[in-house]
DNA sequence: GATAGTTGTGCATACGTATGCAAATTGAAG
DNA sequence: CTTCAATTTGCATACGTATGCACAACTATC
């Protein structure tokens, strides 16, 4: 391999100008004469020169890299968000450096260290929390953090979520309105704010309707755990007639168990409602009634917050909650006149 | 924000040693006395020092960044691969910088330029090809490229795929053995090697069995296109009794159309076979018979190729094809004695 | 055409680290 | 205690770029 690194010095030499001139031509907002710009561009073109982002970052303190920490991509919500985040950031000249973590242990902290080594301009964590100790370090390093789809009390951390409490309540209202009487919940991981908030809202919603949760199991946001929970809940004869599952990913597992293992009819025997509205939820094989997390708007808010912090020096902590609609589909009995009421 | 960048110089000062000593302590394979190492580590600890990867890369010429170019994450195969790639590379001290492209136009080339700006140590493209012009530039820059799940003739490009031709043939053999007579194909995008190879193998396999393709439509690897193709193929009365769909992602759409729109029974009326074996394929809602692309081994091969090139200076072009088994499930009629034969 | 004001350019230096080289230290052997 | 080899350390410099500062070139004004 030839391995010809062509630098601004080479370009300067060929164009017969100084290195600083070359630098200015490639720097946004520096003043150069049209004549100079043309000369330099020509030389650069001929040599195939492109500025070295890393070297630049050394001096500007801006790496144009955003670190994304994510636990797993199995739940379709996250690849979808990742794609949208990447596109949005790319449009602003930033790119995403990916860090996979296992959510359970302290690997988050370890990985975050590596993250800072890369001098990232900002950090987005999707579906993972972080230790306060770590939050402090990021704050000290001046690196803004946005928790995407996860809340945390630490007041140094921005966060963007859907309105999980309200979402849970809305689902309760819906299930109550269609006359269900034994309503169960397979909750999101209780170690996560999203899981806890959805459950809390759901309970309040049921209470408002004069109902009470007949059973509640932590599904850990995992397919296997949710499936096991479904078997436990629905094997007996006094089974629930409706279940709110903490996210779509688990809801699919639950529907699989209900229909193919326990031979129950959905929604005839059991109504199932999920949370997220991932693309798969609308496919007819599942046709899942679910509360939409508006990923577009969540991504928008995340990017806006991050860039505001990085480029405009904003320092106000944002705790953004975005409302989403209930997508009424075929997996749950529909209350009479539901559509009318909502017009 | 405080913004305390702590450098090796700060650590050196506090430990009462030279900056180079600090550097050596944090450099793999440099010789330092235990005493020195301890002093430096202590000071570093106290100040919260971590080496700046970007500055390091400037001098070593190694950024520890691998660029990943990917077109879309909607097909579950890719987030799955991304997760595995990231984990494998992370274990070797590398991280993935993500670049989303739209496959159709020349945006690949544009994005690749940005990629090189980051001085990536290597490039993985998932599901996208690249212009020869570009391949030349990467070769010139000494940056190794691995095409993941996509082939291309250019002899400067490594590639890792499943054995698509053989896979297609195996599927043909399977469908023929179960006595299907009117066999159709909704092909992968004809602009991709994977799509073409699977189709070619499929045709050969049918021929070997004395059969012929009764219809073939390009599904573009897109859900909507595949759905439209399914309607076109199966609306008439002389419909096919089996269809091989170019990947699982499209196969799901096809099954949805067949079952819920055209009210056909799978596999009673039509057998459906996919390609990839993404996790969803094994969920009972689809229970899709499909040819597995062994993503674990493909990832392994990709990482090995890339790191061999980067770290061991290997320069031999690898064109790796990995065989995968046919996962026989419920979406296609099973030939009598199929299991016996295969023992 | 001289002067002041404006813009464009070059010089020098800095960013944070790694590394060749020579000096200094250590340890072993005589 | 001396000598020599082996190891450890510090000094200086380089990586590729951006930017403050001083100076050169140009424009407009009288």
XYZ file of C-alpha atoms (C1' of nucleotides) in Angstrom:
746
model
C 0.000 0.000 0.000
C 1.280 3.420 -0.973
C -0.051 5.163 2.117
C 0.282 8.714 0.891
C -0.920 11.022 3.600
C -1.358 14.359 1.919
C -1.346 17.268 4.321
C -2.144 20.938 4.207
C 1.566 21.593 3.883
C 1.703 19.643 0.635
C -1.200 21.590 -0.716
C 0.362 24.867 0.360
C 3.576 23.998 -1.386
C 1.862 23.110 -4.612
C -0.341 26.173 -4.580
C 2.580 28.381 -3.649
C 0.928 29.727 -0.521
C 1.331 29.290 3.190
C -0.068 26.427 5.209
C -2.264 28.822 7.140
C -3.853 29.951 3.913
C -4.822 26.381 3.134
C -6.206 25.960 6.588
C -8.304 29.080 6.218
C -9.731 27.946 2.933
C -11.022 24.812 4.620
C -12.202 26.522 7.771
C -15.759 27.712 7.978
C -15.980 31.467 8.425
C -12.379 32.412 7.786
C -11.664 35.211 5.361
C -9.919 34.392 2.121
C -9.870 36.060 -1.246
C -11.693 34.291 -4.064
C -8.436 34.073 -5.975
C -6.729 32.318 -3.093
C -9.644 29.976 -2.550
C -9.546 28.915 -6.156
C -5.820 28.281 -6.200
C -5.979 26.203 -3.050
C -9.008 24.228 -4.082
C -7.346 23.404 -7.333
C -4.192 22.148 -5.669
C -6.193 20.248 -3.075
C -8.242 18.619 -5.772
C -5.190 17.513 -7.669
C -3.562 16.011 -4.620
C -6.732 14.561 -3.209
C -6.365 16.497 -0.003
C -8.960 16.425 2.772
C -8.490 17.965 6.199
C -7.681 15.587 9.026
C -10.588 15.828 11.435
C -8.572 14.379 14.285
C -5.739 16.858 13.994
C -8.267 19.629 13.732
C -10.043 18.469 16.826
C -6.831 18.623 18.753
C -6.710 22.350 18.333
C -10.370 23.305 18.192
C -11.393 21.022 21.017
C -14.231 19.761 18.847
C -14.110 16.206 17.611
C -17.433 16.171 15.792
C -18.024 12.822 17.408
C -21.041 11.948 19.518
C -20.792 8.867 21.683
C -23.815 6.613 21.739
C -24.129 4.121 24.530
C -26.648 1.404 23.986
C -27.382 -1.885 25.678
C -29.030 -3.946 23.013
C -30.455 -3.585 19.577
C -32.828 -6.510 19.705
C -35.762 -4.287 20.509
C -36.549 -2.671 17.187
C -37.107 0.680 18.836
C -33.378 1.195 19.218
C -32.047 0.487 15.749
C -34.804 2.726 14.519
C -33.720 5.479 16.882
C -30.072 4.900 16.073
C -30.739 5.295 12.395
C -32.652 8.502 12.901
C -30.138 9.929 15.344
C -27.293 9.170 13.030
C -29.017 10.790 10.097
C -29.922 13.886 12.048
C -26.441 14.322 13.444
C -24.811 13.588 10.128
C -26.752 16.485 8.683
C -25.010 18.718 11.208
C -21.565 17.326 10.528
C -21.437 14.995 13.506
C -21.092 11.254 13.594
C -21.919 8.553 16.051
C -19.377 6.398 17.813
C -21.060 3.279 19.138
C -20.467 1.725 22.534
C -22.276 -1.458 23.441
C -22.754 -2.202 27.111
C -24.405 -4.847 29.153
C -26.893 -2.962 31.217
C -26.666 -4.994 34.359
C -23.238 -4.457 35.810
C -20.761 -1.650 36.052
C -19.663 -2.066 32.471
C -21.398 1.185 31.724
C -18.851 3.035 33.769
C -15.947 1.283 32.171
C -17.229 1.987 28.714
C -17.906 5.596 29.529
C -14.253 5.989 30.351
C -13.304 4.774 26.915
C -15.871 7.165 25.548
C -14.225 10.182 27.087
C -10.870 9.039 25.737
C -12.182 9.802 22.287
C -12.910 13.404 23.264
C -16.513 13.095 22.194
C -18.406 16.355 21.970
C -21.466 14.817 23.550
C -22.983 11.611 24.804
C -26.307 9.985 24.175
C -27.286 7.002 26.222
C -30.131 4.927 24.915
C -31.905 2.752 27.429
C -29.142 2.890 29.990
C -28.660 4.861 33.123
C -25.381 5.968 34.571
C -23.803 6.338 37.970
C -23.784 9.752 39.584
C -20.069 9.501 39.864
C -19.897 9.230 36.126
C -22.315 12.045 35.536
C -20.002 14.182 37.598
C -17.044 13.256 35.466
C -18.840 14.134 32.278
C -19.959 17.408 33.730
C -16.407 18.118 34.835
C -15.110 17.329 31.383
C -17.707 19.667 29.952
C -19.298 16.925 27.904
C -23.077 17.190 27.661
C -25.109 14.056 28.209
C -28.594 13.252 27.027
C -30.400 10.231 28.339
C -32.556 8.961 25.519
C -35.599 7.048 26.645
C -34.473 6.842 30.221
C -34.861 9.197 33.138
C -32.659 9.868 36.085
C -32.814 12.330 38.925
C -29.307 13.660 38.624
C -29.653 17.322 37.727
C -26.601 17.352 35.524
C -28.266 15.093 32.986
C -30.586 16.034 30.176
C -33.229 13.544 29.283
C -35.742 12.889 26.562
C -38.516 10.387 27.080
C -42.075 9.901 26.132
C -44.608 10.776 28.768
C -44.511 7.336 30.281
C -46.745 8.026 33.229
C -49.440 9.555 31.059
C -49.041 6.778 28.530
C -49.614 4.143 31.172
C -52.672 6.005 32.365
C -54.086 6.287 28.894
C -53.760 2.563 28.389
C -55.538 1.899 31.658
C -58.344 4.177 30.618
C -58.632 2.368 27.321
C -58.724 -1.103 28.826
C -61.199 -0.010 31.461
C -63.459 1.588 28.875
C -63.729 -1.645 26.966
C -65.018 -3.361 30.056
C -62.129 -5.534 31.101
C -62.271 -6.669 34.662
C -59.181 -8.670 35.408
C -56.297 -6.622 34.188
C -52.678 -7.661 34.548
C -49.372 -6.007 33.864
C -46.111 -7.441 32.644
C -43.957 -4.526 33.567
C -40.841 -3.083 32.040
C -37.680 -3.532 34.009
C -38.202 -2.070 37.455
C -34.625 -0.868 37.383
C -35.575 1.614 34.691
C -37.514 4.837 35.024
C -39.550 4.045 31.940
C -40.732 0.768 33.400
C -41.569 2.308 36.732
C -43.365 5.322 35.286
C -45.489 3.314 32.919
C -46.529 1.038 35.719
C -47.264 3.913 38.059
C -49.397 5.666 35.467
C -51.174 2.450 34.676
C -52.050 1.856 38.299
C -53.357 5.365 38.724
C -55.410 5.048 35.562
C -56.979 1.846 36.779
C -57.731 3.356 40.144
C -59.436 6.299 38.457
C -61.674 3.791 36.738
C -62.401 1.991 39.972
C -60.242 -0.966 39.067
C -57.180 -2.591 40.455
C -54.252 -4.505 39.014
C -54.945 -8.207 39.412
C -51.328 -9.237 38.879
C -47.998 -7.657 38.048
C -44.726 -9.280 37.063
C -41.447 -7.662 36.078
C -40.663 -8.640 32.491
C -37.166 -7.110 32.571
C -37.699 -5.886 29.004
C -36.673 -9.354 27.948
C -38.473 -11.677 25.621
C -37.846 -14.814 27.640
C -38.803 -13.272 30.943
C -41.983 -11.879 29.482
C -42.882 -15.232 27.958
C -42.391 -16.945 31.290
C -44.522 -14.297 32.958
C -47.260 -14.857 30.414
C -47.299 -18.550 31.117
C -47.491 -17.916 34.827
C -50.320 -15.434 34.464
C -52.424 -17.210 31.909
C -52.045 -20.910 32.621
C -54.590 -21.021 35.419
C -58.337 -20.957 34.917
C -58.941 -17.595 36.556
C -56.775 -15.847 34.053
C -56.795 -12.108 33.369
C -58.842 -10.808 30.451
C -56.347 -8.117 29.554
C -52.667 -7.423 29.927
C -50.574 -4.329 29.430
C -47.056 -5.329 28.509
C -44.275 -2.834 29.261
C -43.007 -2.615 25.702
C -43.778 -4.008 22.262
C -40.756 -6.239 22.221
C -42.134 -8.172 25.180
C -45.695 -7.901 23.953
C -44.810 -9.920 20.875
C -43.464 -12.684 23.066
C -46.585 -12.578 25.178
C -48.839 -12.792 22.144
C -46.818 -15.709 20.845
C -47.280 -17.563 24.097
C -50.974 -16.767 24.347
C -51.826 -17.781 20.826
C -49.483 -20.609 20.027
C -48.686 -22.133 23.354
C -51.832 -21.572 25.391
C -54.151 -21.562 22.367
C -55.944 -18.469 23.533
C -57.553 -15.988 21.208
C -56.336 -12.403 21.066
C -58.347 -10.311 21.649
C -61.237 -12.776 22.121
C -59.898 -14.304 25.314
C -57.273 -11.750 26.197
C -56.595 -8.186 25.158
C -52.946 -7.235 24.768
C -51.538 -3.728 24.727
C -47.912 -2.802 24.247
C -45.754 0.308 24.397
C -43.496 1.871 21.708
C -45.254 1.260 18.426
C -42.250 -0.202 16.672
C -42.784 -0.919 12.989
C -43.497 -4.580 13.629
C -46.461 -3.656 15.800
C -48.404 -2.529 12.767
C -47.697 -5.650 10.737
C -50.845 -7.726 10.521
C -49.265 -10.780 12.120
C -49.365 -8.930 15.414
C -51.555 -5.894 14.749
C -50.709 -4.714 18.217
C -52.544 -1.959 20.031
C -49.800 0.111 21.568
C -48.845 3.521 22.779
C -46.594 5.248 20.319
C -43.315 6.687 21.410
C -42.782 9.366 18.758
C -39.217 8.518 17.909
C -38.977 11.263 15.322
C -39.763 13.952 17.813
C -37.705 12.320 20.504
C -34.719 12.269 18.197
C -35.316 15.858 17.202
C -35.423 16.936 20.820
C -32.314 14.947 21.629
C -30.310 16.418 18.806
C -31.537 19.925 19.515
C -30.610 19.645 23.161
C -27.203 18.236 22.417
C -26.286 20.727 19.733
C -27.665 23.618 21.720
C -25.320 22.641 24.464
C -22.318 22.075 22.229
C -22.628 24.887 19.744
C -24.601 27.572 21.501
C -23.151 26.973 24.911
C -26.546 26.468 26.447
C -26.294 25.026 29.909
C -29.874 24.620 30.994
C -30.816 21.073 31.809
C -33.695 19.783 29.733
C -36.051 17.142 31.000
C -38.283 16.637 28.003
C -41.360 14.444 27.921
C -43.169 13.904 24.671
C -46.742 12.740 24.436
C -47.689 9.969 22.076
C -51.025 8.680 20.860
C -52.509 5.287 21.551
C -52.479 3.316 18.343
C -55.659 1.314 18.464
C -55.353 -1.899 16.514
C -56.668 -5.427 16.655
C -54.929 -6.981 19.647
C -57.308 -5.509 22.188
C -61.054 -5.257 22.399
C -62.167 -1.775 21.394
C -64.589 0.168 23.610
C -67.911 0.944 22.010
C -67.940 4.400 20.544
C -64.225 4.852 21.265
C -63.581 6.471 17.938
C -66.550 8.814 18.236
C -65.493 9.915 21.655
C -62.082 10.856 20.418
C -63.243 13.001 17.555
C -18.652 24.155 33.110
C -15.195 23.712 34.538
C -13.746 21.962 31.501
C -10.544 20.761 33.054
C -8.580 18.977 30.422
C -5.896 17.123 32.288
C -2.932 16.177 30.134
C 0.088 13.993 30.446
C 2.086 17.102 31.287
C -0.056 17.734 34.353
C 0.434 14.186 35.483
C 4.161 14.415 34.866
C 4.404 17.559 36.932
C 2.528 16.081 39.837
C 4.476 12.841 39.777
C 7.739 14.704 39.396
C 8.716 12.928 36.210
C 8.932 13.772 32.534
C 6.015 13.794 30.131
C 7.584 11.004 28.149
C 7.617 8.832 31.230
C 3.892 9.299 31.606
C 3.386 8.472 27.987
C 5.385 5.295 28.348
C 3.408 4.168 31.327
C 0.256 4.360 29.271
C 1.754 2.856 26.142
C 1.495 -0.854 25.605
C 4.895 -2.500 25.426
C 7.076 0.342 26.589
C 9.614 -0.306 29.288
C 9.131 1.361 32.641
C 10.273 0.483 36.110
C 7.609 -0.705 38.524
C 8.388 2.205 40.783
C 7.815 4.711 38.013
C 4.624 3.003 36.933
C 3.257 3.220 40.418
C 4.107 6.878 40.878
C 2.535 7.811 37.574
C -0.572 5.738 38.068
C -1.086 7.320 41.431
C -0.807 10.844 40.069
C -2.999 9.980 37.092
C -5.594 8.528 39.382
C -5.661 11.615 41.534
C -6.040 13.949 38.607
C -8.418 11.713 36.685
C -6.090 11.547 33.728
C -6.814 9.435 30.660
C -4.813 9.550 27.453
C -6.334 11.474 24.571
C -6.940 8.916 21.842
C -7.146 11.563 19.152
C -3.822 13.148 19.990
C -2.296 9.724 20.157
C -3.658 8.812 16.780
C -2.034 11.845 15.280
C 1.366 10.441 16.015
C 0.790 6.716 15.794
C -1.342 6.902 12.717
C -3.864 4.621 14.418
C -7.219 6.043 15.372
C -8.747 2.883 16.786
C -11.851 3.792 14.852
C -13.558 1.551 12.335
C -16.012 3.155 9.978
C -19.228 1.288 9.406
C -21.306 2.208 6.399
C -24.829 0.942 6.426
C -27.928 1.708 4.424
C -30.766 0.797 6.703
C -31.385 -0.902 9.969
C -34.962 -1.901 9.332
C -33.959 -5.405 8.359
C -33.181 -7.039 11.681
C -30.143 -8.739 10.243
C -28.182 -5.506 10.348
C -28.724 -4.278 13.888
C -27.887 -7.780 14.950
C -24.674 -7.699 12.959
C -23.891 -4.198 14.144
C -24.222 -5.254 17.733
C -21.955 -8.233 17.240
C -19.407 -6.309 15.234
C -19.277 -3.583 17.811
C -18.802 -6.041 20.638
C -16.090 -7.940 18.839
C -14.192 -4.807 17.894
C -14.628 -3.291 21.317
C -12.893 -6.334 22.751
C -9.876 -5.421 20.630
C -9.898 -1.772 21.594
C -11.618 -0.513 18.482
C -14.907 1.302 18.141
C -17.408 1.819 15.406
C -18.194 5.133 13.797
C -21.530 4.934 12.035
C -22.324 6.352 8.625
C -25.826 6.014 7.257
C -26.249 6.171 3.516
C -29.066 5.888 1.083
C -28.070 3.037 -1.114
C -29.468 4.296 -4.354
C -27.455 7.326 -5.337
C -23.913 8.506 -5.058
C -24.294 9.397 -1.406
C -22.081 6.447 -0.631
C -19.160 8.205 -2.211
C -19.829 11.435 -0.429
C -20.088 9.712 2.894
C -16.952 7.723 2.286
C -15.085 10.970 1.946
C -16.225 12.049 5.362
C -15.204 8.653 6.599
C -11.634 9.071 5.503
C -11.540 12.489 7.150
C -11.762 10.710 10.468
C -8.638 8.707 9.706
C -10.442 5.450 10.321
C -8.210 2.404 10.564
C -10.602 0.341 8.517
C -13.976 0.319 6.853
C -16.826 -2.127 6.955
C -19.692 -1.681 4.592
C -22.844 -3.560 5.384
C -25.214 -4.117 2.510
C -23.711 -1.460 0.326
C -21.341 -1.558 -2.574
C -18.894 1.131 -3.548
C -17.540 2.693 -6.682
C -14.222 1.477 -8.023
C -12.978 5.006 -7.884
C -13.610 4.978 -4.185
C -12.058 1.607 -3.663
C -8.960 3.024 -5.267
C -8.904 5.931 -2.881
C -9.187 3.679 0.143
C -6.445 1.476 -1.187
C -4.294 4.535 -1.800
C -4.929 5.758 1.714
C -3.965 2.339 2.999
C -7.327 1.816 4.631
C -8.568 -1.758 4.450
C -12.152 -2.329 3.423
C -14.380 -5.293 4.110
C -17.690 -5.643 2.369
C -20.012 -7.333 4.790
C -22.805 -9.275 3.160
C -22.129 -7.869 -0.249
C -19.782 -8.935 -2.981
C -17.959 -6.952 -5.608
C -15.439 -7.859 -8.237
C -12.895 -5.185 -7.415
C -9.786 -7.025 -6.290
C -8.842 -4.432 -3.729
C -11.859 -5.236 -1.602
C -12.228 -7.965 0.967
C -15.632 -9.459 1.350
C -17.526 -11.715 3.694
C -20.823 -13.220 2.661
C -22.748 -16.361 3.148
C -22.614 -18.809 0.292
C -25.536 -17.227 -1.468
C -25.432 -19.315 -4.589
C -25.317 -22.561 -2.659
C -28.014 -21.285 -0.315
C -30.316 -20.565 -3.202
C -29.668 -23.993 -4.606
C -30.360 -25.681 -1.322
C -33.701 -23.947 -1.081
C -34.604 -25.039 -4.582
C -33.739 -28.605 -3.716
C -35.888 -28.415 -0.634
C -38.919 -27.002 -2.410
C -38.588 -29.491 -5.235
C -38.294 -32.398 -2.813
C -41.581 -31.490 -1.221
C -43.281 -31.752 -4.561
C -44.006 -28.155 -5.429
C -44.699 -27.556 -9.066
C -45.242 -23.878 -9.585
C -42.392 -22.154 -7.867
C -41.911 -18.395 -7.851
C -39.185 -16.086 -6.631
C -39.386 -12.632 -5.148
C -35.776 -11.747 -5.558
C -33.425 -9.597 -3.561
C -32.399 -6.358 -5.166
C -30.867 -7.139 -8.539
C -28.380 -4.354 -7.933
C -26.807 -6.436 -5.191
C -24.563 -9.449 -5.513
C -26.441 -11.248 -2.769
C -29.720 -10.910 -4.596
C -28.254 -12.034 -7.886
C -26.356 -14.982 -6.431
C -29.292 -16.317 -4.502
C -31.433 -16.140 -7.576
C -28.805 -17.769 -9.754
C -28.328 -20.621 -7.303
C -32.047 -21.015 -6.985
C -32.498 -21.298 -10.729
C -29.747 -23.859 -11.032
C -31.212 -25.873 -8.181
C -34.617 -25.928 -9.838
C -33.104 -26.952 -13.124
C -31.284 -29.823 -11.443
C -34.664 -30.998 -10.215
C -36.184 -30.675 -13.646
C -38.175 -27.609 -12.721
C -38.295 -24.047 -13.849
C -39.089 -20.732 -12.225
C -42.700 -19.848 -12.988
C -42.306 -16.190 -12.099
C -39.665 -13.825 -10.735
C -40.002 -10.280 -9.488
C -37.384 -7.995 -7.991
C -38.395 -7.185 -4.427
C -35.656 -4.571 -3.949
C -35.158 -5.853 -0.406
C -38.052 -3.610 0.513
C -41.153 -4.534 2.396
C -43.543 -2.561 0.229
C -42.111 -3.775 -3.034
C -42.233 -7.360 -1.861
C -45.828 -6.970 -0.723
C -46.801 -5.579 -4.094
C -45.008 -8.440 -5.792
C -46.878 -10.937 -3.661
C -50.184 -9.442 -4.658
C -49.243 -9.555 -8.281
C -48.117 -13.156 -8.085
C -50.865 -14.598 -5.955
C -54.004 -12.723 -6.892
C -54.759 -14.775 -9.985
C -56.202 -18.278 -9.949
C -53.176 -20.029 -11.385
C -51.029 -18.944 -8.516
C -47.698 -20.503 -7.541
C -47.649 -23.122 -4.807
C -44.325 -21.974 -3.390
C -42.222 -18.864 -3.247
C -38.656 -18.220 -2.265
C -38.314 -14.680 -1.008
C -34.880 -13.052 -1.217
C -34.602 -12.269 2.480
C -36.596 -12.711 5.678
C -37.471 -9.070 5.920
C -39.427 -9.300 2.674
C -40.688 -12.780 3.475
C -42.555 -11.413 6.473
C -44.300 -8.904 4.256
C -45.158 -11.647 1.796
C -46.593 -13.869 4.495
C -48.634 -10.960 5.801
C -50.116 -10.393 2.383
C -50.780 -14.056 1.738
C -52.464 -14.726 5.046
C -54.237 -11.525 5.891
C -54.917 -9.930 2.569
C -55.385 -12.862 0.230
C -56.618 -15.229 2.927
C -54.343 -18.003 1.809
C -52.975 -20.646 4.104
C -49.260 -20.959 4.671
C -48.047 -23.579 4.010
C -51.355 -25.208 3.005
C -51.846 -23.111 -0.109
C -48.404 -21.665 -0.468
C -45.003 -22.534 0.927
C -42.784 -19.610 1.834
C -39.032 -19.728 2.323
C -36.840 -16.819 3.308
C -33.149 -16.058 3.670
C -31.178 -14.823 6.710
C -32.790 -16.450 9.711
C -33.179 -13.271 11.698
C -34.486 -13.771 15.234
C -38.035 -12.919 14.226
C -38.090 -15.824 11.791
C -38.171 -18.295 14.639
C -40.993 -16.570 16.493
C -44.138 -18.640 16.165
C -46.124 -15.869 14.502
C -44.074 -16.441 11.392
C -42.212 -19.685 12.016
C -40.395 -19.095 8.801
C -38.360 -21.719 6.990
C -35.230 -19.908 5.968
C -31.592 -20.283 5.146
C -29.440 -19.122 7.984
C -26.727 -16.598 7.420
C -24.396 -17.383 10.312
C -23.898 -13.848 11.523
C -21.591 -14.926 14.317
C -19.147 -16.514 11.961
C -19.526 -13.767 9.413
C -18.693 -11.207 12.057
C -15.756 -13.242 13.237
C -14.377 -13.488 9.733
C -14.910 -9.796 9.148
C -13.115 -8.767 12.298
C -10.296 -11.224 11.728
C -9.768 -9.975 8.199
C -9.820 -6.364 9.221
C -7.508 -6.714 12.188
C -5.165 -8.963 10.287
C -4.819 -6.222 7.768
C -4.466 -3.424 10.295
C -2.311 -5.021 12.942
C -0.406 -7.755 11.174
C 0.009 -5.907 7.931
C -1.569 -8.696 5.961
C -2.395 -7.627 2.446
C -4.005 -10.649 0.927
C -7.513 -10.047 -0.284
C -10.060 -12.330 1.338
C -13.232 -13.347 -0.406
C -14.902 -15.410 2.256
C -18.118 -17.369 1.807
C -19.692 -19.063 4.758
C -22.166 -21.892 4.480
C -25.334 -21.849 6.498
C -27.941 -24.498 7.175
C -31.546 -24.435 6.054
C -33.725 -23.893 9.079
C -36.757 -26.018 8.423
C -39.827 -24.601 10.121
C -43.524 -24.387 9.547
C -43.925 -21.940 6.683
C -43.195 -24.487 3.980
C -44.377 -28.001 3.342
C -41.741 -30.481 4.481
C -40.646 -33.277 2.142
C -41.403 -36.757 3.374
C -38.408 -38.243 5.076
C -36.486 -34.997 4.837
C -35.096 -35.311 8.312
C -34.054 -38.935 7.839
C -32.264 -38.141 4.661
C -30.258 -35.470 6.333
C -29.052 -37.590 9.206
C -1.642 60.874 -5.210
C -1.226 60.712 -0.182
C -3.801 58.900 3.925
C -6.710 56.185 6.594
C -9.441 52.163 6.772
C -10.248 47.507 5.392
C -9.176 43.003 4.092
C -6.048 39.175 3.039
C -1.755 36.693 4.039
C 2.408 34.734 6.316
C 4.954 33.660 10.508
C 5.106 31.467 14.617
C 3.139 28.813 18.026
C -0.008 25.611 20.304
C -2.981 21.368 20.814
C -1.618 16.318 23.562
C 0.847 12.609 22.659
C 4.753 9.051 21.066
C 9.407 7.984 20.107
C 14.645 8.154 18.549
C 18.521 9.315 20.800
C 21.740 10.232 24.413
C 22.399 10.573 29.270
C 21.661 8.541 33.632
C 20.732 4.890 36.536
C 20.790 0.196 37.915
C 22.644 -4.408 38.555
C 25.858 -8.012 37.939
C 30.262 -9.691 37.423
C 35.184 -9.325 38.108
C 35.579 -0.861 44.259
C 35.695 -0.929 39.281
C 33.884 -2.026 34.791
C 30.583 -3.072 31.499
C 26.113 -4.250 29.900
C 21.336 -3.668 30.383
C 17.738 -1.069 31.561
C 15.292 3.284 32.563
C 14.718 8.122 31.968
C 14.648 12.836 30.003
C 15.186 15.894 26.094
C 13.769 17.288 21.868
C 11.031 16.801 18.057
C 7.178 15.394 15.135
C 2.212 14.433 13.914
C -1.528 17.913 10.969
C -4.083 21.573 11.875
C -6.004 26.425 13.643
C -5.319 31.014 15.077
C -3.300 35.563 17.318
C -0.402 38.827 15.725
C 2.061 41.774 12.632
C 2.550 43.093 8.189
C 1.316 43.495 3.150
C -2.117 44.549 -0.253
C -5.916 46.688 -1.632
C -10.115 50.234 -1.519
C -12.129 54.372 -0.844
C -11.852 59.154 0.438
C -10.291 63.815 0.199
